[in-house]
């Protein structure tokens, strides 16, 4: 050291300017930076320079990270910090996030999912000091309520992504306040929030027409009225999940078909009122569909597959689990469509009781197929799976064959356990 300044003490550091060394270190992850900081005093100074800590992901250290660590990082990084991921850091509480808010005014992306000690107090402080925040993940932060959403609506007008999944205290009042104040939202997720209802979803449609990704999984009180409004107002909608929203009918699918031609992902597992009529309308108008989850849509038949084969050439993943009316003929038509030959990579058919070996024969031409689920398809044989693998050697086939119970002996003693019990 000379005059309080730490000087380089190795050849590399003496030959390269400080600015170049900082630029090199800026590409390293947290672990590598910490290791570099142990090389020498000079490298320690460089490694801990705030400019290297613009993006921090502490997920791999979630069990070890406690509040003082976050407070120290916040003070050291200051205005440099833009991205912080604390997913699963359950020891981090509101006090640490308040410190973060006080020092890191330029934070843009903050992931606090599963940080169960975080409360409304922390989010209110963020909203006061972090106006540049564009994305926040509060999934499974069980103490978060409408107060947090109201605070974000007041202080974070640039918010484009928010996840409040499994925050059971969130209601339509909080969502409406958020929508009014943050009309740039493009991604919204409230999976498992039972109090998010039609009024909440309609507010999003009215005030946030730029929504592209919407996850309402298990918001089971929503009806066709709110989904129709989303379809009408949010023309750029690309991904929609309404799985377990059991009140929905074909009216919702028809509205999406009429207004959302760029839809590429649709998850409707457990929506048992949907029929062929709704999916046929989608197939005719939504040609960019890539992923569809139709699990437990028990009323659909081969007609749905026929129309998807004709109208959705980009289909990559299709889930038909528990669609008990699907037969080999539907799979034949799907396999003969453009999507199967060029795009289809995942097909889930578990618990489709009418599927037989003929289905696997039809799928031999699907050259891009990487995985197929066949659990509890009782009419599928091992030989058919072998033949499929001969044609598609890289495919992963997930199937289960119940072990055969040995027949009862005629003269000898009765077996104590069946074959299943022996295996278990």
mmCIF file of C-alpha atoms in Angstrom:
data_model
loop_
_atom_site.group_PDB
_atom_site.id
_atom_site.type_symbol
_atom_site.label_atom_id
_atom_site.label_comp_id
_atom_site.label_asym_id
_atom_site.label_seq_id
_atom_site.Cartn_x
_atom_site.Cartn_y
_atom_site.Cartn_z
ATOM 1 C CA UNK A 1 0.000 0.000 0.000
ATOM 2 C CA UNK A 2 1.121 3.513 -0.742
ATOM 3 C CA UNK A 3 -0.704 6.600 0.520
ATOM 4 C CA UNK A 4 -3.727 4.443 1.391
ATOM 5 C CA UNK A 5 -3.929 3.047 -2.161
ATOM 6 C CA UNK A 6 -3.667 -0.710 -2.739
ATOM 7 C CA UNK A 7 -1.154 -1.412 -5.529
ATOM 8 C CA UNK A 8 -0.957 -4.556 -7.691
ATOM 9 C CA UNK A 9 1.522 -7.125 -6.494
ATOM 10 C CA UNK A 10 1.509 -9.634 -9.376
ATOM 11 C CA UNK A 11 2.647 -9.491 -12.985
ATOM 12 C CA UNK A 12 -0.797 -9.732 -14.612
ATOM 13 C CA UNK A 13 -2.216 -6.925 -12.523
ATOM 14 C CA UNK A 14 0.772 -4.692 -13.206
ATOM 15 C CA UNK A 15 0.523 -5.171 -16.971
ATOM 16 C CA UNK A 16 -3.251 -4.764 -17.345
ATOM 17 C CA UNK A 17 -5.027 -1.513 -16.510
ATOM 18 C CA UNK A 18 -7.516 -1.596 -13.657
ATOM 19 C CA UNK A 19 -10.395 -0.918 -16.063
ATOM 20 C CA UNK A 20 -9.564 -4.015 -18.121
ATOM 21 C CA UNK A 21 -9.318 -6.208 -15.030
ATOM 22 C CA UNK A 22 -12.684 -4.941 -13.783
ATOM 23 C CA UNK A 23 -14.223 -5.676 -17.162
ATOM 24 C CA UNK A 24 -12.885 -9.255 -17.042
ATOM 25 C CA UNK A 25 -14.138 -9.802 -13.496
ATOM 26 C CA UNK A 26 -17.585 -8.497 -14.439
ATOM 27 C CA UNK A 27 -18.236 -11.742 -16.348
ATOM 28 C CA UNK A 28 -17.718 -13.957 -13.282
ATOM 29 C CA UNK A 29 -20.384 -15.442 -11.035
ATOM 30 C CA UNK A 30 -20.596 -14.914 -7.276
ATOM 31 C CA UNK A 31 -18.480 -17.939 -6.355
ATOM 32 C CA UNK A 32 -15.690 -17.064 -8.793
ATOM 33 C CA UNK A 33 -15.598 -13.441 -7.632
ATOM 34 C CA UNK A 34 -15.237 -14.535 -4.026
ATOM 35 C CA UNK A 35 -12.362 -16.823 -4.970
ATOM 36 C CA UNK A 36 -10.636 -14.033 -6.870
ATOM 37 C CA UNK A 37 -11.021 -11.840 -3.812
ATOM 38 C CA UNK A 38 -8.772 -14.234 -1.870
ATOM 39 C CA UNK A 39 -5.808 -13.998 -4.275
ATOM 40 C CA UNK A 40 -4.356 -10.755 -2.931
ATOM 41 C CA UNK A 41 -5.354 -7.435 -1.413
ATOM 42 C CA UNK A 42 -5.405 -5.814 -4.847
ATOM 43 C CA UNK A 43 -7.581 -8.548 -6.343
ATOM 44 C CA UNK A 44 -9.818 -8.369 -3.290
ATOM 45 C CA UNK A 45 -10.369 -4.694 -3.957
ATOM 46 C CA UNK A 46 -11.135 -5.382 -7.624
ATOM 47 C CA UNK A 47 -13.395 -8.385 -6.981
ATOM 48 C CA UNK A 48 -15.485 -6.527 -4.417
ATOM 49 C CA UNK A 49 -15.877 -3.431 -6.577
ATOM 50 C CA UNK A 50 -19.569 -2.626 -6.862
ATOM 51 C CA UNK A 51 -19.442 -2.588 -10.670
ATOM 52 C CA UNK A 52 -18.907 -6.374 -10.646
ATOM 53 C CA UNK A 53 -22.048 -6.966 -8.629
ATOM 54 C CA UNK A 54 -24.747 -5.657 -10.939
ATOM 55 C CA UNK A 55 -26.323 -9.126 -11.169
ATOM 56 C CA UNK A 56 -26.361 -11.424 -8.126
ATOM 57 C CA UNK A 57 -27.974 -14.858 -7.932
ATOM 58 C CA UNK A 58 -27.821 -16.390 -4.452
ATOM 59 C CA UNK A 59 -30.179 -19.319 -5.071
ATOM 60 C CA UNK A 60 -27.350 -21.851 -4.746
ATOM 61 C CA UNK A 61 -26.546 -20.452 -1.296
ATOM 62 C CA UNK A 62 -30.131 -20.174 -0.072
ATOM 63 C CA UNK A 63 -29.599 -22.218 3.088
ATOM 64 C CA UNK A 64 -26.609 -20.161 4.183
ATOM 65 C CA UNK A 65 -27.702 -16.631 3.322
ATOM 66 C CA UNK A 66 -28.935 -14.590 6.282
ATOM 67 C CA UNK A 67 -29.984 -10.989 6.696
ATOM 68 C CA UNK A 68 -26.552 -9.439 7.460
ATOM 69 C CA UNK A 69 -25.172 -10.833 4.183
ATOM 70 C CA UNK A 70 -27.837 -9.010 2.166
ATOM 71 C CA UNK A 71 -27.304 -5.830 4.152
ATOM 72 C CA UNK A 72 -23.540 -5.962 3.497
ATOM 73 C CA UNK A 73 -24.096 -6.618 -0.235
ATOM 74 C CA UNK A 74 -26.566 -3.737 -0.414
ATOM 75 C CA UNK A 75 -24.135 -1.278 1.152
ATOM 76 C CA UNK A 76 -21.216 -2.449 -0.995
ATOM 77 C CA UNK A 77 -23.072 -2.535 -4.332
ATOM 78 C CA UNK A 78 -25.213 0.539 -3.875
ATOM 79 C CA UNK A 79 -26.473 1.962 -7.142
ATOM 80 C CA UNK A 80 -24.635 -0.653 -9.222
ATOM 81 C CA UNK A 81 -26.984 -3.499 -8.275
ATOM 82 C CA UNK A 82 -29.698 -4.114 -10.883
ATOM 83 C CA UNK A 83 -30.570 -7.805 -10.552
ATOM 84 C CA UNK A 84 -30.892 -9.768 -7.296
ATOM 85 C CA UNK A 85 -32.233 -13.300 -6.926
ATOM 86 C CA UNK A 86 -32.905 -14.485 -3.370
ATOM 87 C CA UNK A 87 -35.220 -17.369 -4.203
ATOM 88 C CA UNK A 88 -35.564 -19.703 -1.230
ATOM 89 C CA UNK A 89 -33.470 -17.575 1.162
ATOM 90 C CA UNK A 90 -35.907 -18.085 4.031
ATOM 91 C CA UNK A 91 -33.668 -16.477 6.642
ATOM 92 C CA UNK A 92 -33.855 -13.101 4.877
ATOM 93 C CA UNK A 93 -36.427 -10.830 6.512
ATOM 94 C CA UNK A 94 -38.011 -7.454 5.944
ATOM 95 C CA UNK A 95 -35.214 -5.523 7.683
ATOM 96 C CA UNK A 96 -32.682 -6.725 5.112
ATOM 97 C CA UNK A 97 -34.930 -5.763 2.203
ATOM 98 C CA UNK A 98 -35.465 -2.329 3.713
ATOM 99 C CA UNK A 99 -31.677 -1.891 3.783
ATOM 100 C CA UNK A 100 -31.560 -3.016 0.159
ATOM 101 C CA UNK A 101 -34.177 -0.430 -0.740
ATOM 102 C CA UNK A 102 -32.256 2.322 1.015
ATOM 103 C CA UNK A 103 -28.955 1.652 -0.789
ATOM 104 C CA UNK A 104 -29.847 0.092 -4.145
ATOM 105 C CA UNK A 105 -32.117 2.604 -5.834
ATOM 106 C CA UNK A 106 -31.400 1.276 -9.322
ATOM 107 C CA UNK A 107 -32.588 -2.282 -8.709
ATOM 108 C CA UNK A 108 -34.676 -3.455 -11.672
ATOM 109 C CA UNK A 109 -35.245 -7.177 -11.145
ATOM 110 C CA UNK A 110 -35.877 -8.638 -7.677
ATOM 111 C CA UNK A 111 -36.731 -12.279 -6.934
ATOM 112 C CA UNK A 112 -37.938 -12.844 -3.357
ATOM 113 C CA UNK A 113 -39.883 -16.034 -4.019
ATOM 114 C CA UNK A 114 -40.188 -18.349 -1.013
ATOM 115 C CA UNK A 115 -38.682 -15.723 1.303
ATOM 116 C CA UNK A 116 -41.416 -16.349 3.820
ATOM 117 C CA UNK A 117 -40.280 -13.702 6.326
ATOM 118 C CA UNK A 118 -40.826 -10.863 3.876
ATOM 119 C CA UNK A 119 -43.813 -8.680 4.794
ATOM 120 C CA UNK A 120 -45.645 -5.640 3.431
ATOM 121 C CA UNK A 121 -43.223 -3.343 5.304
ATOM 122 C CA UNK A 122 -40.352 -4.412 3.041
ATOM 123 C CA UNK A 123 -42.328 -3.943 -0.168
ATOM 124 C CA UNK A 124 -43.521 -0.515 0.951
ATOM 125 C CA UNK A 125 -39.905 0.573 1.434
ATOM 126 C CA UNK A 126 -39.010 -0.776 -2.012
ATOM 127 C CA UNK A 127 -41.828 1.196 -3.573
ATOM 128 C CA UNK A 128 -40.587 4.418 -1.957
ATOM 129 C CA UNK A 129 -36.959 4.099 -3.052
ATOM 130 C CA UNK A 130 -36.820 1.836 -6.112
ATOM 131 C CA UNK A 131 -38.804 3.545 -8.850
ATOM 132 C CA UNK A 132 -36.832 1.729 -11.569
ATOM 133 C CA UNK A 133 -38.131 -1.701 -10.487
ATOM 134 C CA UNK A 134 -39.501 -3.553 -13.527
ATOM 135 C CA UNK A 135 -39.863 -7.145 -12.271
ATOM 136 C CA UNK A 136 -40.602 -8.584 -8.835
ATOM 137 C CA UNK A 137 -41.279 -12.185 -7.808
ATOM 138 C CA UNK A 138 -43.139 -12.638 -4.512
ATOM 139 C CA UNK A 139 -44.268 -16.231 -5.039
ATOM 140 C CA UNK A 140 -45.067 -18.026 -1.762
ATOM 141 C CA UNK A 141 -44.353 -14.933 0.355
ATOM 142 C CA UNK A 142 -47.305 -15.747 2.567
ATOM 143 C CA UNK A 143 -47.265 -12.475 4.544
ATOM 144 C CA UNK A 144 -47.708 -10.306 1.448
ATOM 145 C CA UNK A 145 -51.150 -8.700 1.174
ATOM 146 C CA UNK A 146 -53.009 -6.075 -0.847
ATOM 147 C CA UNK A 147 -50.968 -3.383 0.936
ATOM 148 C CA UNK A 148 -47.886 -4.448 -1.016
ATOM 149 C CA UNK A 149 -49.675 -4.258 -4.354
ATOM 150 C CA UNK A 150 -51.062 -0.825 -3.516
ATOM 151 C CA UNK A 151 -47.581 0.367 -2.562
ATOM 152 C CA UNK A 152 -46.089 -0.954 -5.815
ATOM 153 C CA UNK A 153 -48.824 0.771 -7.784
ATOM 154 C CA UNK A 154 -47.872 4.090 -6.164
ATOM 155 C CA UNK A 155 -44.096 3.864 -6.400
ATOM 156 C CA UNK A 156 -43.166 1.527 -9.268
ATOM 157 C CA UNK A 157 -44.926 2.735 -12.435
ATOM 158 C CA UNK A 158 -42.414 0.905 -14.676
ATOM 159 C CA UNK A 159 -43.310 -2.546 -13.377
ATOM 160 C CA UNK A 160 -43.747 -5.018 -16.246
ATOM 161 C CA UNK A 161 -43.581 -8.389 -14.423
ATOM 162 C CA UNK A 162 -45.063 -9.474 -11.098
ATOM 163 C CA UNK A 163 -45.627 -12.890 -9.553
ATOM 164 C CA UNK A 164 -47.809 -13.179 -6.441
ATOM 165 C CA UNK A 165 -48.565 -16.894 -6.783
ATOM 166 C CA UNK A 166 -49.623 -18.594 -3.548
ATOM 167 C CA UNK A 167 -49.870 -15.261 -1.718
ATOM 168 C CA UNK A 168 -53.192 -16.186 -0.191
ATOM 169 C CA UNK A 169 -53.887 -12.734 1.295
ATOM 170 C CA UNK A 170 -54.066 -11.096 -2.148
ATOM 171 C CA UNK A 171 -57.609 -10.121 -3.190
ATOM 172 C CA UNK A 172 -59.281 -8.337 -6.073
ATOM 173 C CA UNK A 173 -58.714 -4.991 -4.300
ATOM 174 C CA UNK A 174 -54.940 -5.320 -4.457
ATOM 175 C CA UNK A 175 -54.923 -6.498 -8.064
ATOM 176 C CA UNK A 176 -57.179 -3.641 -9.152
ATOM 177 C CA UNK A 177 -54.952 -1.073 -7.407
ATOM 178 C CA UNK A 178 -51.871 -2.596 -9.037
ATOM 179 C CA UNK A 179 -53.474 -2.553 -12.484
ATOM 180 C CA UNK A 180 -54.478 1.098 -12.159
ATOM 181 C CA UNK A 181 -50.990 2.258 -11.163
ATOM 182 C CA UNK A 182 -48.821 -0.118 -13.204
ATOM 183 C CA UNK A 183 -50.339 -0.157 -16.662
ATOM 184 C CA UNK A 184 -47.131 -1.413 -18.318
ATOM 185 C CA UNK A 185 -47.523 -4.914 -16.882
ATOM 186 C CA UNK A 186 -46.830 -7.651 -19.439
ATOM 187 C CA UNK A 187 -46.515 -10.687 -17.155
ATOM 188 C CA UNK A 188 -48.847 -11.387 -14.251
ATOM 189 C CA UNK A 189 -49.090 -14.566 -12.189
ATOM 190 C CA UNK A 190 -51.469 -15.223 -9.297
ATOM 191 C CA UNK A 191 -51.384 -19.016 -9.256
ATOM 192 C CA UNK A 192 -53.260 -20.407 -6.272
ATOM 193 C CA UNK A 193 -54.684 -17.043 -5.161
ATOM 194 C CA UNK A 194 -58.251 -18.097 -4.438
ATOM 195 C CA UNK A 195 -59.441 -14.523 -3.844
ATOM 196 C CA UNK A 196 -58.439 -13.344 -7.314
ATOM 197 C CA UNK A 197 -61.786 -13.247 -9.122
ATOM 198 C CA UNK A 198 -63.472 -11.844 -12.215
ATOM 199 C CA UNK A 199 -63.231 -8.271 -10.962
ATOM 200 C CA UNK A 200 -59.461 -8.592 -10.540
ATOM 201 C CA UNK A 201 -58.937 -10.123 -13.983
ATOM 202 C CA UNK A 202 -61.212 -7.595 -15.693
ATOM 203 C CA UNK A 203 -59.183 -4.793 -14.050
ATOM 204 C CA UNK A 204 -56.021 -6.247 -15.577
ATOM 205 C CA UNK A 205 -57.708 -6.396 -18.971
ATOM 206 C CA UNK A 206 -58.871 -2.785 -18.813
ATOM 207 C CA UNK A 207 -55.801 -1.090 -17.355
ATOM 208 C CA UNK A 208 -53.015 -3.379 -18.624
ATOM 209 C CA UNK A 209 -53.862 -4.155 -22.264
ATOM 210 C CA UNK A 210 -50.226 -5.023 -22.995
ATOM 211 C CA UNK A 211 -50.361 -8.268 -21.003
ATOM 212 C CA UNK A 212 -48.609 -11.105 -22.846
ATOM 213 C CA UNK A 213 -48.319 -13.762 -20.112
ATOM 214 C CA UNK A 214 -51.139 -14.479 -17.651
ATOM 215 C CA UNK A 215 -51.201 -17.299 -15.093
ATOM 216 C CA UNK A 216 -54.466 -17.806 -13.199
ATOM 217 C CA UNK A 217 -53.918 -21.442 -12.234
ATOM 218 C CA UNK A 218 -56.384 -22.505 -9.509
ATOM 219 C CA UNK A 219 -58.124 -19.112 -9.360
ATOM 220 C CA UNK A 220 -61.246 -21.216 -9.430
ATOM 221 C CA UNK A 221 -63.868 -18.487 -9.116
ATOM 222 C CA UNK A 222 -63.127 -16.808 -12.441
ATOM 223 C CA UNK A 223 -65.655 -17.250 -15.236
ATOM 224 C CA UNK A 224 -65.991 -16.745 -18.972
ATOM 225 C CA UNK A 225 -66.752 -13.048 -18.390
ATOM 226 C CA UNK A 226 -63.203 -12.176 -17.293
ATOM 227 C CA UNK A 227 -61.390 -14.410 -19.796
ATOM 228 C CA UNK A 228 -63.504 -12.972 -22.604
ATOM 229 C CA UNK A 229 -62.515 -9.476 -21.481
ATOM 230 C CA UNK A 230 -58.830 -10.465 -21.408
ATOM 231 C CA UNK A 231 -59.188 -11.896 -24.910
ATOM 232 C CA UNK A 232 -60.864 -8.723 -26.144
ATOM 233 C CA UNK A 233 -58.504 -6.165 -24.590
ATOM 234 C CA UNK A 234 -55.144 -7.976 -24.540
ATOM 235 C CA UNK A 235 -54.532 -8.626 -28.223
ATOM 236 C CA UNK A 236 -50.852 -9.479 -27.675
ATOM 237 C CA UNK A 237 -51.595 -12.323 -25.255
ATOM 238 C CA UNK A 238 -49.147 -15.169 -25.908
ATOM 239 C CA UNK A 239 -49.291 -17.420 -22.844
ATOM 240 C CA UNK A 240 -52.371 -18.209 -20.782
ATOM 241 C CA UNK A 241 -52.791 -20.656 -17.906
ATOM 242 C CA UNK A 242 -56.282 -21.221 -16.510
ATOM 243 C CA UNK A 243 -55.758 -24.768 -15.250
ATOM 244 C CA UNK A 244 -58.185 -25.776 -12.484
ATOM 245 C CA UNK A 245 -60.502 -22.880 -13.350
ATOM 246 C CA UNK A 246 -63.458 -25.201 -13.477
ATOM 247 C CA UNK A 247 -66.154 -22.619 -14.208
ATOM 248 C CA UNK A 248 -64.847 -21.872 -17.690
ATOM 249 C CA UNK A 249 -66.649 -23.106 -20.816
ATOM 250 C CA UNK A 250 -66.119 -23.069 -24.575
ATOM 251 C CA UNK A 251 -67.116 -19.395 -24.540
ATOM 252 C CA UNK A 252 -63.637 -18.561 -23.234
ATOM 253 C CA UNK A 253 -61.907 -20.599 -25.937
ATOM 254 C CA UNK A 254 -64.042 -19.031 -28.651
ATOM 255 C CA UNK A 255 -63.177 -15.531 -27.383
ATOM 256 C CA UNK A 256 -59.474 -16.381 -27.427
ATOM 257 C CA UNK A 257 -59.787 -17.785 -30.948
ATOM 258 C CA UNK A 258 -61.436 -14.607 -32.189
ATOM 259 C CA UNK A 259 -58.986 -12.135 -30.635
ATOM 260 C CA UNK A 260 -55.623 -13.725 -29.835
ATOM 261 C CA UNK A 261 -54.083 -15.119 -32.990
ATOM 262 C CA UNK A 262 -50.542 -14.951 -31.531
ATOM 263 C CA UNK A 263 -51.322 -17.260 -28.599
ATOM 264 C CA UNK A 264 -48.527 -19.853 -28.338
ATOM 265 C CA UNK A 265 -49.088 -21.492 -24.934
ATOM 266 C CA UNK A 266 -52.412 -22.599 -23.475
ATOM 267 C CA UNK A 267 -52.769 -24.539 -20.223
ATOM 268 C CA UNK A 268 -56.306 -25.614 -19.376
ATOM 269 C CA UNK A 269 -55.772 -28.758 -17.287
ATOM 270 C CA UNK A 270 -58.836 -29.668 -15.273
ATOM 271 C CA UNK A 271 -61.234 -27.452 -17.252
ATOM 272 C CA UNK A 272 -63.713 -30.258 -17.662
ATOM 273 C CA UNK A 273 -66.398 -28.183 -19.426
ATOM 274 C CA UNK A 274 -64.306 -27.571 -22.528
ATOM 275 C CA UNK A 275 -65.374 -29.554 -25.594
ATOM 276 C CA UNK A 276 -64.246 -30.136 -29.174
ATOM 277 C CA UNK A 277 -66.145 -27.034 -30.267
ATOM 278 C CA UNK A 278 -63.867 -24.646 -28.371
ATOM 279 C CA UNK A 279 -60.623 -26.316 -29.421
ATOM 280 C CA UNK A 280 -61.713 -26.518 -33.051
ATOM 281 C CA UNK A 281 -62.221 -22.734 -33.020
ATOM 282 C CA UNK A 282 -58.729 -22.281 -31.538
ATOM 283 C CA UNK A 283 -57.121 -24.577 -34.080
ATOM 284 C CA UNK A 284 -58.641 -22.610 -36.948
ATOM 285 C CA UNK A 285 -57.434 -19.200 -35.760
ATOM 286 C CA UNK A 286 -54.383 -19.699 -33.505
ATOM 287 C CA UNK A 287 -51.802 -21.158 -35.861
ATOM 288 C CA UNK A 288 -48.841 -20.231 -33.631
ATOM 289 C CA UNK A 289 -49.801 -22.555 -30.772
ATOM 290 C CA UNK A 290 -46.711 -24.428 -29.545
ATOM 291 C CA UNK A 291 -47.697 -25.856 -26.140
ATOM 292 C CA UNK A 292 -51.083 -27.106 -25.001
ATOM 293 C CA UNK A 293 -51.988 -28.795 -21.728
ATOM 294 C CA UNK A 294 -55.433 -30.396 -22.043
ATOM 295 C CA UNK A 295 -55.134 -32.803 -19.110
ATOM 296 C CA UNK A 296 -58.517 -33.895 -17.745
ATOM 297 C CA UNK A 297 -60.441 -32.123 -20.502
ATOM 298 C CA UNK A 298 -62.475 -35.285 -20.496
ATOM 299 C CA UNK A 299 -65.066 -34.250 -23.105
ATOM 300 C CA UNK A 300 -62.702 -33.823 -26.037
ATOM 301 C CA UNK A 301 -62.510 -36.466 -28.748
ATOM 302 C CA UNK A 302 -60.452 -37.261 -31.827
ATOM 303 C CA UNK A 303 -62.050 -34.257 -33.546
ATOM 304 C CA UNK A 304 -59.850 -31.932 -31.479
ATOM 305 C CA UNK A 305 -56.697 -33.743 -32.591
ATOM 306 C CA UNK A 306 -57.779 -33.721 -36.215
ATOM 307 C CA UNK A 307 -58.164 -29.931 -36.171
ATOM 308 C CA UNK A 308 -54.948 -29.321 -34.234
ATOM 309 C CA UNK A 309 -53.102 -31.381 -36.840
ATOM 310 C CA UNK A 310 -54.507 -29.218 -39.620
ATOM 311 C CA UNK A 311 -54.337 -25.791 -37.983
ATOM 312 C CA UNK A 312 -51.348 -25.760 -35.611
ATOM 313 C CA UNK A 313 -48.169 -26.687 -37.515
ATOM 314 C CA UNK A 314 -45.885 -25.374 -34.731
ATOM 315 C CA UNK A 315 -47.260 -27.573 -31.944
ATOM 316 C CA UNK A 316 -44.318 -28.876 -29.874
ATOM 317 C CA UNK A 317 -45.819 -30.168 -26.640
ATOM 318 C CA UNK A 318 -49.280 -31.666 -26.210
ATOM 319 C CA UNK A 319 -50.670 -33.070 -22.980
ATOM 320 C CA UNK A 320 -53.754 -35.307 -23.280
ATOM 321 C CA UNK A 321 -53.542 -37.111 -19.938
ATOM 322 C CA UNK A 322 -56.889 -38.428 -18.678
ATOM 323 C CA UNK A 323 -58.610 -37.490 -21.963
ATOM 324 C CA UNK A 324 -60.423 -40.800 -21.949
ATOM 325 C CA UNK A 325 -62.226 -40.433 -25.292
ATOM 326 C CA UNK A 326 -59.026 -40.128 -27.351
ATOM 327 C CA UNK A 327 -58.405 -43.163 -29.572
ATOM 328 C CA UNK A 328 -55.794 -44.471 -31.989
ATOM 329 C CA UNK A 329 -57.623 -42.755 -34.836
ATOM 330 C CA UNK A 330 -57.090 -39.331 -33.264
ATOM 331 C CA UNK A 331 -53.378 -40.015 -32.839
ATOM 332 C CA UNK A 332 -53.218 -41.218 -36.458
ATOM 333 C CA UNK A 333 -54.636 -37.913 -37.644
ATOM 334 C CA UNK A 334 -52.326 -35.943 -35.350
ATOM 335 C CA UNK A 335 -49.292 -37.891 -36.591
ATOM 336 C CA UNK A 336 -50.309 -37.211 -40.186
ATOM 337 C CA UNK A 337 -50.408 -33.439 -39.672
ATOM 338 C CA UNK A 338 -47.625 -30.961 -40.279
ATOM 339 C CA UNK A 339 -46.929 -30.421 -36.577
ATOM 340 C CA UNK A 340 -46.083 -34.069 -35.892
ATOM 341 C CA UNK A 341 -43.536 -34.366 -38.685
ATOM 342 C CA UNK A 342 -41.773 -31.064 -38.006
ATOM 343 C CA UNK A 343 -42.388 -29.869 -34.438
ATOM 344 C CA UNK A 344 -43.984 -32.312 -31.995
ATOM 345 C CA UNK A 345 -41.407 -33.257 -29.356
ATOM 346 C CA UNK A 346 -43.475 -34.177 -26.266
ATOM 347 C CA UNK A 347 -46.740 -36.122 -26.172
ATOM 348 C CA UNK A 348 -48.375 -37.086 -22.879
ATOM 349 C CA UNK A 349 -51.026 -39.813 -23.126
ATOM 350 C CA UNK A 350 -51.062 -41.296 -19.634
ATOM 351 C CA UNK A 351 -54.420 -42.638 -18.477
ATOM 352 C CA UNK A 352 -55.914 -42.678 -21.979
ATOM 353 C CA UNK A 353 -57.554 -46.123 -21.758
ATOM 354 C CA UNK A 354 -58.469 -46.457 -25.457
ATOM 355 C CA UNK A 355 -54.902 -46.025 -26.714
ATOM 356 C CA UNK A 356 -53.381 -49.235 -28.122
ATOM 357 C CA UNK A 357 -50.200 -50.362 -29.861
ATOM 358 C CA UNK A 358 -51.542 -48.849 -33.068
ATOM 359 C CA UNK A 359 -50.874 -45.385 -31.628
ATOM 360 C CA UNK A 360 -47.159 -46.108 -31.386
ATOM 361 C CA UNK A 361 -47.133 -47.356 -34.973
ATOM 362 C CA UNK A 362 -48.628 -44.032 -36.083
ATOM 363 C CA UNK A 363 -46.001 -42.065 -34.130
ATOM 364 C CA UNK A 364 -43.056 -43.714 -35.882
ATOM 365 C CA UNK A 365 -43.114 -40.902 -38.474
ATOM 366 C CA UNK A 366 -42.768 -38.190 -35.801
ATOM 367 C CA UNK A 367 -39.003 -37.806 -36.169
ATOM 368 C CA UNK A 368 -38.663 -34.997 -33.612
ATOM 369 C CA UNK A 369 -40.542 -36.812 -30.848
ATOM 370 C CA UNK A 370 -38.316 -36.843 -27.762
ATOM 371 C CA UNK A 371 -40.637 -37.976 -24.974
ATOM 372 C CA UNK A 372 -43.948 -39.815 -24.662
ATOM 373 C CA UNK A 373 -45.900 -40.545 -21.478
ATOM 374 C CA UNK A 374 -47.884 -43.793 -21.432
ATOM 375 C CA UNK A 375 -48.539 -44.415 -17.732
ATOM 376 C CA UNK A 376 -51.577 -46.591 -17.130
ATOM 377 C CA UNK A 377 -52.277 -47.125 -20.834
ATOM 378 C CA UNK A 378 -53.278 -50.725 -20.292
ATOM 379 C CA UNK A 379 -53.486 -51.645 -23.980
ATOM 380 C CA UNK A 380 -49.895 -50.665 -24.792
ATOM 381 C CA UNK A 381 -47.420 -53.546 -24.935
ATOM 382 C CA UNK A 382 -43.677 -53.737 -24.393
ATOM 383 C CA UNK A 383 -43.192 -54.997 -27.937
ATOM 384 C CA UNK A 384 -44.828 -51.879 -29.373
ATOM 385 C CA UNK A 385 -42.535 -49.680 -27.295
ATOM 386 C CA UNK A 386 -39.515 -51.614 -28.562
ATOM 387 C CA UNK A 387 -40.603 -51.090 -32.160
ATOM 388 C CA UNK A 388 -41.040 -47.353 -31.537
ATOM 389 C CA UNK A 389 -37.556 -47.150 -30.035
ATOM 390 C CA UNK A 390 -36.098 -48.958 -33.039
ATOM 391 C CA UNK A 391 -37.340 -46.135 -35.243
ATOM 392 C CA UNK A 392 -36.746 -43.324 -32.726
ATOM 393 C CA UNK A 393 -33.673 -44.442 -30.739
ATOM 394 C CA UNK A 394 -33.380 -41.233 -28.708
ATOM 395 C CA UNK A 395 -36.975 -41.123 -27.505
ATOM 396 C CA UNK A 396 -37.777 -41.334 -23.771
ATOM 397 C CA UNK A 397 -40.783 -43.553 -23.106
ATOM 398 C CA UNK A 398 -42.330 -43.339 -19.656
ATOM 399 C CA UNK A 399 -44.627 -46.289 -19.050
ATOM 400 C CA UNK A 400 -45.567 -48.613 -16.220
ATOM 401 C CA UNK A 401 -46.448 -52.269 -16.477
ATOM 402 C CA UNK A 402 -47.992 -53.855 -13.422
ATOM 403 C CA UNK A 403 -46.173 -57.067 -12.459
ATOM 404 C CA UNK A 404 -48.091 -60.244 -13.163
ATOM 405 C CA UNK A 405 -49.511 -61.902 -10.089
ATOM 406 C CA UNK A 406 -48.560 -65.583 -10.129
ATOM 407 C CA UNK A 407 -51.525 -67.969 -10.423
ATOM 408 C CA UNK A 408 -52.631 -69.706 -7.216
ATOM 409 C CA UNK A 409 -51.081 -73.110 -6.676
ATOM 410 C CA UNK A 410 -53.474 -76.051 -6.858
ATOM 411 C CA UNK A 411 -51.979 -78.435 -4.358
ATOM 412 C CA UNK A 412 -49.287 -76.465 -2.585
ATOM 413 C CA UNK A 413 -49.684 -73.851 0.145
ATOM 414 C CA UNK A 414 -51.277 -70.518 -0.734
ATOM 415 C CA UNK A 415 -48.641 -67.830 -1.432
ATOM 416 C CA UNK A 416 -48.315 -65.329 1.370
ATOM 417 C CA UNK A 417 -47.869 -62.285 -0.874
ATOM 418 C CA UNK A 418 -48.750 -61.455 -4.457
ATOM 419 C CA UNK A 419 -45.990 -60.365 -6.831
ATOM 420 C CA UNK A 420 -46.811 -56.655 -6.324
ATOM 421 C CA UNK A 421 -46.378 -56.926 -2.572
ATOM 422 C CA UNK A 422 -43.058 -58.732 -2.974
ATOM 423 C CA UNK A 423 -41.731 -55.946 -5.159
ATOM 424 C CA UNK A 424 -42.952 -53.254 -2.772
#
